[in-house]
Amino acid sequence: TGPVTDDEITPIDAPSLGVDKPAPTNADEDGSGDVSVGDTLTYTITATNSGGANLTNVVISDDLITPTGGTAPCAILAPGGACTLVGTYTVTAGDVTVGSITNTATADSDQTGPVTDDEVTRVPSPQLDVLKPAPTNADDDGSGDVSEGDTLTYTITATNTGTSVL
């Protein structure tokens, strides 16, 4: 007989890593209802194995936050599995001046290149204007001028001209 061959194709599962950094939760220490100086923001970053192969040494990093929990780093991350990093950040006066906090998370593994996800948190700017026009005069003595015994009425108006709750 002539030579006989048999081919075998072995599929190789492709590795794939994704990272998601949603908007933070706000402890809202001052009770203002929006992001302001001194508030503690908590970020939960999730790296997900979206491929068909195991990933090893999955690391999540974020230079802005102080890590407080999660499962990262993950030695092995199976397909469909997730690895998390939880951390906090305290809002500064500089963030208010800029008007936002831009924060980038990075996830990496031995089988993939790094992937990133940015989260931009708007920081409202407080601004208060006060208007105190000249008073009205009841002119109690009928002199036509402001004089002793006249009742002056002032209307003072404070207006929030910024973008944050005051």
Short mmCIF file of N, CA and C in Angstrom, two decimals:
data_model
loop_
_atom_site.label_atom_id
_atom_site.label_comp_id
_atom_site.label_asym_id
_atom_site.label_seq_id
_atom_site.Cartn_x
_atom_site.Cartn_y
_atom_site.Cartn_z
N THR A 1 0.85 -1.19 0.00
CA THR A 1 0.00 0.00 0.00
C THR A 1 0.87 1.23 0.00
N GLY A 2 0.27 2.31 -0.42
CA GLY A 2 0.97 3.58 -0.35
C GLY A 2 0.84 4.17 1.04
N PRO A 3 1.52 5.26 1.29
CA PRO A 3 1.44 5.88 2.61
C PRO A 3 0.00 6.31 2.93
N VAL A 4 -0.36 6.20 4.16
CA VAL A 4 -1.67 6.62 4.65
C VAL A 4 -1.44 7.71 5.69
N THR A 5 -2.19 8.79 5.61
CA THR A 5 -2.02 9.88 6.58
C THR A 5 -3.33 10.13 7.32
N ASP A 6 -3.18 10.70 8.46
CA ASP A 6 -4.34 11.09 9.25
C ASP A 6 -3.99 12.41 9.92
N ASP A 7 -4.74 13.45 9.64
CA ASP A 7 -4.50 14.77 10.23
C ASP A 7 -5.37 14.94 11.47
N GLU A 8 -4.82 15.58 12.45
CA GLU A 8 -5.58 15.90 13.67
C GLU A 8 -5.46 17.40 13.89
N ILE A 9 -6.56 18.06 14.02
CA ILE A 9 -6.56 19.49 14.30
C ILE A 9 -6.96 19.67 15.76
N THR A 10 -6.09 20.28 16.53
CA THR A 10 -6.36 20.53 17.93
C THR A 10 -6.67 22.01 18.10
N PRO A 11 -7.91 22.34 18.46
CA PRO A 11 -8.22 23.76 18.63
C PRO A 11 -7.50 24.32 19.86
N ILE A 12 -7.05 25.53 19.73
CA ILE A 12 -6.42 26.22 20.84
C ILE A 12 -7.35 27.34 21.26
N ASP A 13 -7.78 27.28 22.49
CA ASP A 13 -8.70 28.30 23.00
C ASP A 13 -7.96 29.63 23.12
N ALA A 14 -8.57 30.66 22.62
CA ALA A 14 -7.96 31.99 22.64
C ALA A 14 -8.17 32.65 24.00
N PRO A 15 -7.10 33.19 24.56
CA PRO A 15 -7.26 33.92 25.82
C PRO A 15 -7.83 35.31 25.56
N SER A 16 -8.63 35.79 26.48
CA SER A 16 -9.18 37.15 26.37
C SER A 16 -9.49 37.66 27.77
N LEU A 17 -9.11 38.89 28.02
CA LEU A 17 -9.32 39.50 29.33
C LEU A 17 -10.01 40.84 29.15
N GLY A 18 -11.04 41.07 29.94
CA GLY A 18 -11.73 42.36 29.94
C GLY A 18 -11.69 42.97 31.32
N VAL A 19 -11.85 44.29 31.39
CA VAL A 19 -11.89 44.96 32.69
C VAL A 19 -13.02 45.98 32.67
N ASP A 20 -13.73 46.08 33.79
CA ASP A 20 -14.84 47.02 33.92
C ASP A 20 -14.69 47.80 35.21
N LYS A 21 -14.73 49.11 35.07
CA LYS A 21 -14.66 50.00 36.23
C LYS A 21 -15.88 50.91 36.19
N PRO A 22 -16.97 50.50 36.85
CA PRO A 22 -18.18 51.34 36.84
C PRO A 22 -18.02 52.56 37.75
N ALA A 23 -19.02 53.41 37.72
CA ALA A 23 -19.03 54.60 38.57
C ALA A 23 -18.91 54.18 40.04
N PRO A 24 -18.23 54.98 40.85
CA PRO A 24 -18.05 54.63 42.26
C PRO A 24 -19.31 54.88 43.07
N THR A 25 -19.34 54.29 44.27
CA THR A 25 -20.36 54.66 45.24
C THR A 25 -19.76 55.77 46.10
N ASN A 26 -20.61 56.66 46.59
CA ASN A 26 -20.16 57.82 47.35
C ASN A 26 -20.68 57.71 48.78
N ALA A 27 -19.75 57.73 49.75
CA ALA A 27 -20.16 57.71 51.16
C ALA A 27 -20.85 59.01 51.55
N ASP A 28 -20.63 60.08 50.80
CA ASP A 28 -21.29 61.38 50.99
C ASP A 28 -21.24 61.85 52.44
N GLU A 29 -20.03 61.95 52.96
CA GLU A 29 -19.84 62.32 54.37
C GLU A 29 -20.51 63.62 54.77
N ASP A 30 -20.65 64.57 53.84
CA ASP A 30 -21.27 65.85 54.20
C ASP A 30 -22.78 65.88 53.95
N GLY A 31 -23.33 64.79 53.40
CA GLY A 31 -24.78 64.71 53.18
C GLY A 31 -25.31 65.62 52.10
N SER A 32 -24.44 66.12 51.22
CA SER A 32 -24.88 67.07 50.19
C SER A 32 -25.62 66.42 49.05
N GLY A 33 -25.47 65.12 48.88
CA GLY A 33 -26.15 64.45 47.78
C GLY A 33 -25.35 64.42 46.50
N ASP A 34 -24.20 65.08 46.48
CA ASP A 34 -23.33 64.98 45.32
C ASP A 34 -21.88 64.82 45.76
N VAL A 35 -20.99 64.64 44.80
CA VAL A 35 -19.57 64.42 45.09
C VAL A 35 -18.95 65.76 45.48
N SER A 36 -18.33 65.80 46.67
CA SER A 36 -17.72 67.04 47.15
C SER A 36 -16.48 66.73 47.97
N VAL A 37 -15.72 67.78 48.29
CA VAL A 37 -14.45 67.63 49.02
C VAL A 37 -14.66 66.82 50.30
N GLY A 38 -13.80 65.83 50.50
CA GLY A 38 -13.85 65.00 51.70
C GLY A 38 -14.68 63.74 51.55
N ASP A 39 -15.49 63.65 50.49
CA ASP A 39 -16.30 62.44 50.28
C ASP A 39 -15.40 61.26 49.92
N THR A 40 -15.78 60.08 50.37
CA THR A 40 -15.04 58.86 50.06
C THR A 40 -15.76 58.11 48.95
N LEU A 41 -15.06 57.93 47.83
CA LEU A 41 -15.59 57.17 46.70
C LEU A 41 -15.04 55.75 46.77
N THR A 42 -15.90 54.77 46.58
CA THR A 42 -15.47 53.37 46.57
C THR A 42 -15.66 52.80 45.17
N TYR A 43 -14.56 52.32 44.62
CA TYR A 43 -14.55 51.72 43.29
C TYR A 43 -14.46 50.20 43.42
N THR A 44 -15.23 49.48 42.59
CA THR A 44 -15.12 48.03 42.48
C THR A 44 -14.79 47.72 41.03
N ILE A 45 -13.58 47.24 40.81
CA ILE A 45 -13.08 46.97 39.47
C ILE A 45 -13.12 45.46 39.25
N THR A 46 -13.65 45.03 38.10
CA THR A 46 -13.79 43.61 37.81
C THR A 46 -13.05 43.25 36.53
N ALA A 47 -12.14 42.28 36.63
CA ALA A 47 -11.48 41.71 35.46
C ALA A 47 -12.18 40.38 35.17
N THR A 48 -12.56 40.16 33.91
CA THR A 48 -13.30 38.96 33.54
C THR A 48 -12.56 38.21 32.44
N ASN A 49 -12.47 36.90 32.60
CA ASN A 49 -11.89 36.05 31.56
C ASN A 49 -12.99 35.82 30.52
N SER A 50 -12.92 36.53 29.42
CA SER A 50 -13.94 36.43 28.38
C SER A 50 -13.49 35.52 27.25
N GLY A 51 -12.39 34.80 27.44
CA GLY A 51 -11.89 33.87 26.42
C GLY A 51 -12.22 32.44 26.78
N GLY A 52 -11.56 31.52 26.05
CA GLY A 52 -11.82 30.11 26.26
C GLY A 52 -10.71 29.38 26.98
N ALA A 53 -9.67 30.09 27.41
CA ALA A 53 -8.53 29.45 28.08
C ALA A 53 -8.35 30.03 29.48
N ASN A 54 -7.77 29.24 30.37
CA ASN A 54 -7.45 29.74 31.69
C ASN A 54 -6.42 30.87 31.58
N LEU A 55 -6.55 31.86 32.44
CA LEU A 55 -5.57 32.94 32.53
C LEU A 55 -4.84 32.79 33.86
N THR A 56 -3.55 33.09 33.85
CA THR A 56 -2.77 32.99 35.09
C THR A 56 -2.21 34.35 35.48
N ASN A 57 -2.00 34.49 36.77
CA ASN A 57 -1.44 35.72 37.36
C ASN A 57 -2.19 36.97 36.90
N VAL A 58 -3.50 36.97 37.13
CA VAL A 58 -4.32 38.12 36.77
C VAL A 58 -4.16 39.18 37.86
N VAL A 59 -3.73 40.35 37.42
CA VAL A 59 -3.47 41.46 38.34
C VAL A 59 -4.34 42.64 37.91
N ILE A 60 -4.96 43.30 38.88
CA ILE A 60 -5.73 44.52 38.63
C ILE A 60 -5.03 45.64 39.38
N SER A 61 -4.82 46.75 38.69
CA SER A 61 -4.17 47.89 39.35
C SER A 61 -4.91 49.18 39.05
N ASP A 62 -4.75 50.12 39.96
CA ASP A 62 -5.36 51.44 39.83
C ASP A 62 -4.55 52.37 40.72
N ASP A 63 -3.81 53.28 40.11
CA ASP A 63 -2.91 54.15 40.85
C ASP A 63 -3.61 55.17 41.74
N LEU A 64 -4.90 55.43 41.48
CA LEU A 64 -5.60 56.47 42.22
C LEU A 64 -6.18 55.99 43.55
N ILE A 65 -6.56 54.73 43.61
CA ILE A 65 -7.29 54.24 44.79
C ILE A 65 -6.38 53.58 45.81
N THR A 66 -6.88 53.50 47.03
CA THR A 66 -6.24 52.73 48.09
C THR A 66 -6.99 51.41 48.19
N PRO A 67 -6.33 50.28 47.85
CA PRO A 67 -7.03 48.98 47.88
C PRO A 67 -7.56 48.66 49.28
N THR A 68 -8.80 48.15 49.31
CA THR A 68 -9.42 47.77 50.58
C THR A 68 -9.97 46.36 50.57
N GLY A 69 -9.99 45.70 49.39
CA GLY A 69 -10.55 44.36 49.33
C GLY A 69 -10.60 43.82 47.92
N GLY A 70 -11.37 42.77 47.76
CA GLY A 70 -11.49 42.11 46.47
C GLY A 70 -10.73 40.80 46.47
N THR A 71 -10.62 40.19 45.30
CA THR A 71 -9.95 38.89 45.18
C THR A 71 -8.62 38.98 44.45
N ALA A 72 -8.29 40.13 43.89
CA ALA A 72 -7.05 40.28 43.11
C ALA A 72 -5.84 40.32 44.04
N PRO A 73 -4.70 39.80 43.59
CA PRO A 73 -4.49 39.13 42.31
C PRO A 73 -5.06 37.72 42.32
N CYS A 74 -5.34 37.20 41.11
CA CYS A 74 -5.90 35.86 40.97
C CYS A 74 -4.88 34.96 40.26
N ALA A 75 -4.47 33.89 40.91
CA ALA A 75 -3.46 32.99 40.35
C ALA A 75 -3.96 32.33 39.07
N ILE A 76 -5.20 31.83 39.08
CA ILE A 76 -5.81 31.23 37.90
C ILE A 76 -7.22 31.77 37.77
N LEU A 77 -7.56 32.17 36.55
CA LEU A 77 -8.91 32.68 36.28
C LEU A 77 -9.48 31.87 35.13
N ALA A 78 -10.47 31.03 35.43
CA ALA A 78 -11.09 30.16 34.43
C ALA A 78 -11.96 30.98 33.48
N PRO A 79 -12.25 30.44 32.28
CA PRO A 79 -13.15 31.14 31.36
C PRO A 79 -14.48 31.49 32.04
N GLY A 80 -14.90 32.72 31.87
CA GLY A 80 -16.13 33.20 32.49
C GLY A 80 -15.95 33.66 33.93
N GLY A 81 -14.78 33.42 34.51
CA GLY A 81 -14.52 33.80 35.89
C GLY A 81 -14.19 35.28 36.03
N ALA A 82 -14.28 35.77 37.26
CA ALA A 82 -14.02 37.19 37.53
C ALA A 82 -13.07 37.34 38.71
N CYS A 83 -12.31 38.39 38.66
CA CYS A 83 -11.37 38.75 39.71
C CYS A 83 -11.66 40.22 40.03
N THR A 84 -11.68 40.61 41.31
CA THR A 84 -12.08 41.98 41.66
C THR A 84 -11.03 42.70 42.50
N LEU A 85 -11.07 44.00 42.40
CA LEU A 85 -10.28 44.88 43.26
C LEU A 85 -11.22 45.97 43.75
N VAL A 86 -11.28 46.15 45.07
CA VAL A 86 -12.10 47.20 45.67
C VAL A 86 -11.15 48.19 46.33
N GLY A 87 -11.42 49.48 46.15
CA GLY A 87 -10.57 50.49 46.76
C GLY A 87 -11.29 51.81 46.90
N THR A 88 -10.70 52.70 47.70
CA THR A 88 -11.34 54.00 47.97
C THR A 88 -10.46 55.15 47.53
N TYR A 89 -11.11 56.28 47.35
CA TYR A 89 -10.44 57.53 47.01
C TYR A 89 -11.19 58.65 47.71
N THR A 90 -10.46 59.60 48.31
CA THR A 90 -11.09 60.74 48.97
C THR A 90 -10.98 61.97 48.08
N VAL A 91 -12.11 62.61 47.81
CA VAL A 91 -12.19 63.77 46.92
C VAL A 91 -11.43 64.94 47.52
N THR A 92 -10.62 65.61 46.69
CA THR A 92 -9.80 66.74 47.12
C THR A 92 -10.33 68.06 46.55
N ALA A 93 -9.83 69.16 47.09
CA ALA A 93 -10.18 70.48 46.56
C ALA A 93 -9.71 70.61 45.12
N GLY A 94 -8.59 69.99 44.78
CA GLY A 94 -8.09 70.02 43.41
C GLY A 94 -9.06 69.36 42.44
N ASP A 95 -9.75 68.30 42.88
CA ASP A 95 -10.75 67.65 42.03
C ASP A 95 -11.90 68.60 41.73
N VAL A 96 -12.29 69.40 42.73
CA VAL A 96 -13.37 70.37 42.54
C VAL A 96 -12.93 71.43 41.53
N THR A 97 -11.68 71.88 41.64
CA THR A 97 -11.16 72.88 40.71
C THR A 97 -11.18 72.35 39.29
N VAL A 98 -10.75 71.11 39.10
CA VAL A 98 -10.73 70.50 37.76
C VAL A 98 -12.15 70.22 37.28
N GLY A 99 -13.03 69.84 38.18
CA GLY A 99 -14.42 69.56 37.83
C GLY A 99 -14.71 68.09 37.58
N SER A 100 -13.69 67.24 37.69
CA SER A 100 -13.91 65.81 37.50
C SER A 100 -12.72 65.02 38.04
N ILE A 101 -12.96 63.73 38.24
CA ILE A 101 -11.91 62.80 38.64
C ILE A 101 -11.82 61.77 37.53
N THR A 102 -10.68 61.70 36.85
CA THR A 102 -10.48 60.69 35.81
C THR A 102 -9.62 59.60 36.41
N ASN A 103 -10.12 58.39 36.36
CA ASN A 103 -9.50 57.27 37.02
C ASN A 103 -9.42 56.10 36.05
N THR A 104 -8.24 55.48 35.93
CA THR A 104 -8.03 54.38 35.00
C THR A 104 -7.64 53.12 35.75
N ALA A 105 -8.33 52.03 35.45
CA ALA A 105 -7.99 50.72 36.00
C ALA A 105 -7.34 49.90 34.89
N THR A 106 -6.39 49.05 35.28
CA THR A 106 -5.70 48.17 34.34
C THR A 106 -5.75 46.74 34.85
N ALA A 107 -6.01 45.80 33.94
CA ALA A 107 -5.95 44.38 34.26
C ALA A 107 -4.96 43.74 33.29
N ASP A 108 -4.23 42.75 33.79
CA ASP A 108 -3.22 42.09 32.96
C ASP A 108 -3.11 40.63 33.40
N SER A 109 -2.61 39.78 32.50
CA SER A 109 -2.37 38.37 32.83
C SER A 109 -1.16 37.90 32.04
N ASP A 110 -0.71 36.68 32.34
CA ASP A 110 0.42 36.11 31.61
C ASP A 110 0.08 35.85 30.14
N GLN A 111 -1.20 35.62 29.83
CA GLN A 111 -1.59 35.26 28.48
C GLN A 111 -2.08 36.43 27.63
N THR A 112 -2.31 37.58 28.23
CA THR A 112 -2.87 38.73 27.49
C THR A 112 -2.01 39.96 27.73
N GLY A 113 -2.24 40.95 26.93
CA GLY A 113 -1.67 42.26 27.19
C GLY A 113 -2.57 43.00 28.15
N PRO A 114 -2.11 44.13 28.67
CA PRO A 114 -2.95 44.89 29.60
C PRO A 114 -4.17 45.48 28.90
N VAL A 115 -5.27 45.54 29.63
CA VAL A 115 -6.49 46.18 29.17
C VAL A 115 -6.88 47.23 30.21
N THR A 116 -7.48 48.33 29.76
CA THR A 116 -7.81 49.42 30.67
C THR A 116 -9.27 49.83 30.55
N ASP A 117 -9.76 50.47 31.58
CA ASP A 117 -11.09 51.08 31.57
C ASP A 117 -11.01 52.36 32.38
N ASP A 118 -11.46 53.45 31.78
CA ASP A 118 -11.48 54.76 32.45
C ASP A 118 -12.85 55.02 33.05
N GLU A 119 -12.85 55.71 34.15
CA GLU A 119 -14.10 56.18 34.76
C GLU A 119 -13.90 57.65 35.08
N VAL A 120 -14.80 58.49 34.55
CA VAL A 120 -14.75 59.92 34.83
C VAL A 120 -15.94 60.25 35.74
N THR A 121 -15.62 60.76 36.93
CA THR A 121 -16.65 61.14 37.90
C THR A 121 -16.71 62.66 37.95
N ARG A 122 -17.86 63.20 37.64
CA ARG A 122 -18.05 64.65 37.66
C ARG A 122 -18.07 65.14 39.10
N VAL A 123 -17.33 66.23 39.35
CA VAL A 123 -17.30 66.85 40.67
C VAL A 123 -17.90 68.24 40.53
N PRO A 124 -19.11 68.45 41.02
CA PRO A 124 -19.76 69.75 40.90
C PRO A 124 -18.96 70.84 41.61
N SER A 125 -19.15 72.04 41.13
CA SER A 125 -18.43 73.20 41.68
C SER A 125 -19.38 74.07 42.50
N PRO A 126 -19.07 74.28 43.78
CA PRO A 126 -19.92 75.14 44.60
C PRO A 126 -19.68 76.62 44.28
N GLN A 127 -20.75 77.39 44.25
CA GLN A 127 -20.64 78.83 44.01
C GLN A 127 -21.87 79.48 44.62
N LEU A 128 -21.67 80.51 45.40
CA LEU A 128 -22.78 81.21 46.04
C LEU A 128 -22.65 82.70 45.79
N ASP A 129 -23.72 83.32 45.30
CA ASP A 129 -23.75 84.76 45.12
C ASP A 129 -24.78 85.35 46.08
N VAL A 130 -24.46 86.52 46.64
CA VAL A 130 -25.39 87.21 47.55
C VAL A 130 -25.66 88.61 46.99
N LEU A 131 -26.92 88.98 46.96
CA LEU A 131 -27.33 90.29 46.47
C LEU A 131 -28.09 91.00 47.59
N LYS A 132 -27.61 92.21 47.93
CA LYS A 132 -28.26 93.01 48.96
C LYS A 132 -28.44 94.42 48.39
N PRO A 133 -29.59 94.66 47.74
CA PRO A 133 -29.83 96.00 47.18
C PRO A 133 -30.19 97.01 48.27
N ALA A 134 -30.32 98.25 47.88
CA ALA A 134 -30.71 99.31 48.82
C ALA A 134 -32.06 98.97 49.45
N PRO A 135 -32.26 99.36 50.69
CA PRO A 135 -33.52 99.02 51.37
C PRO A 135 -34.67 99.91 50.89
N THR A 136 -35.87 99.45 51.19
CA THR A 136 -37.03 100.33 51.00
C THR A 136 -37.27 101.04 52.32
N ASN A 137 -37.78 102.27 52.23
CA ASN A 137 -37.98 103.09 53.42
C ASN A 137 -39.47 103.30 53.64
N ALA A 138 -39.97 102.89 54.80
CA ALA A 138 -41.37 103.11 55.13
C ALA A 138 -41.65 104.60 55.38
N ASP A 139 -40.59 105.37 55.53
CA ASP A 139 -40.66 106.82 55.75
C ASP A 139 -41.74 107.17 56.78
N ASP A 140 -41.55 106.61 57.99
CA ASP A 140 -42.52 106.75 59.06
C ASP A 140 -42.85 108.19 59.43
N ASP A 141 -41.89 109.12 59.25
CA ASP A 141 -42.16 110.51 59.62
C ASP A 141 -42.58 111.36 58.43
N GLY A 142 -42.63 110.75 57.20
CA GLY A 142 -43.09 111.47 56.02
C GLY A 142 -42.13 112.52 55.52
N SER A 143 -40.87 112.50 55.93
CA SER A 143 -39.92 113.53 55.54
C SER A 143 -39.40 113.37 54.12
N GLY A 144 -39.57 112.17 53.53
CA GLY A 144 -39.05 111.94 52.18
C GLY A 144 -37.60 111.50 52.18
N ASP A 145 -36.98 111.47 53.35
CA ASP A 145 -35.59 111.05 53.50
C ASP A 145 -35.53 109.95 54.56
N VAL A 146 -34.37 109.30 54.59
CA VAL A 146 -34.13 108.34 55.66
C VAL A 146 -33.77 109.16 56.89
N SER A 147 -34.55 108.98 57.92
CA SER A 147 -34.30 109.74 59.14
C SER A 147 -34.60 108.86 60.35
N GLU A 148 -34.21 109.36 61.49
CA GLU A 148 -34.38 108.61 62.73
C GLU A 148 -35.83 108.17 62.89
N GLY A 149 -36.01 106.88 63.22
CA GLY A 149 -37.35 106.34 63.43
C GLY A 149 -37.95 105.69 62.19
N ASP A 150 -37.36 105.92 61.00
CA ASP A 150 -37.87 105.28 59.78
C ASP A 150 -37.58 103.78 59.82
N THR A 151 -38.46 102.99 59.22
CA THR A 151 -38.27 101.55 59.12
C THR A 151 -37.71 101.22 57.75
N LEU A 152 -36.50 100.61 57.74
CA LEU A 152 -35.87 100.20 56.49
C LEU A 152 -36.04 98.69 56.35
N THR A 153 -36.45 98.27 55.15
CA THR A 153 -36.64 96.84 54.87
C THR A 153 -35.62 96.39 53.83
N TYR A 154 -34.84 95.39 54.23
CA TYR A 154 -33.81 94.84 53.34
C TYR A 154 -34.29 93.49 52.80
N THR A 155 -34.06 93.24 51.51
CA THR A 155 -34.31 91.94 50.91
C THR A 155 -32.96 91.42 50.41
N ILE A 156 -32.47 90.38 51.08
CA ILE A 156 -31.18 89.80 50.74
C ILE A 156 -31.43 88.46 50.06
N THR A 157 -30.81 88.26 48.90
CA THR A 157 -31.03 87.04 48.14
C THR A 157 -29.71 86.29 47.96
N ALA A 158 -29.70 85.03 48.38
CA ALA A 158 -28.55 84.15 48.14
C ALA A 158 -28.93 83.21 47.00
N THR A 159 -28.06 83.12 45.99
CA THR A 159 -28.34 82.30 44.81
C THR A 159 -27.22 81.30 44.58
N ASN A 160 -27.58 80.05 44.40
CA ASN A 160 -26.61 79.00 44.05
C ASN A 160 -26.33 79.13 42.56
N THR A 161 -25.16 79.65 42.22
CA THR A 161 -24.78 79.83 40.81
C THR A 161 -23.78 78.76 40.38
N GLY A 162 -23.52 77.80 41.24
CA GLY A 162 -22.60 76.71 40.91
C GLY A 162 -23.36 75.51 40.39
N THR A 163 -22.66 74.37 40.37
CA THR A 163 -23.26 73.14 39.86
C THR A 163 -23.43 72.08 40.95
N SER A 164 -23.22 72.46 42.21
CA SER A 164 -23.39 71.50 43.30
C SER A 164 -24.48 71.95 44.24
N VAL A 165 -24.93 71.00 45.04
CA VAL A 165 -25.93 71.30 46.06
C VAL A 165 -25.23 72.05 47.19
N LEU A 166 -25.82 73.12 47.66
CA LEU A 166 -25.26 73.87 48.78
C LEU A 166 -26.15 73.67 50.00
#
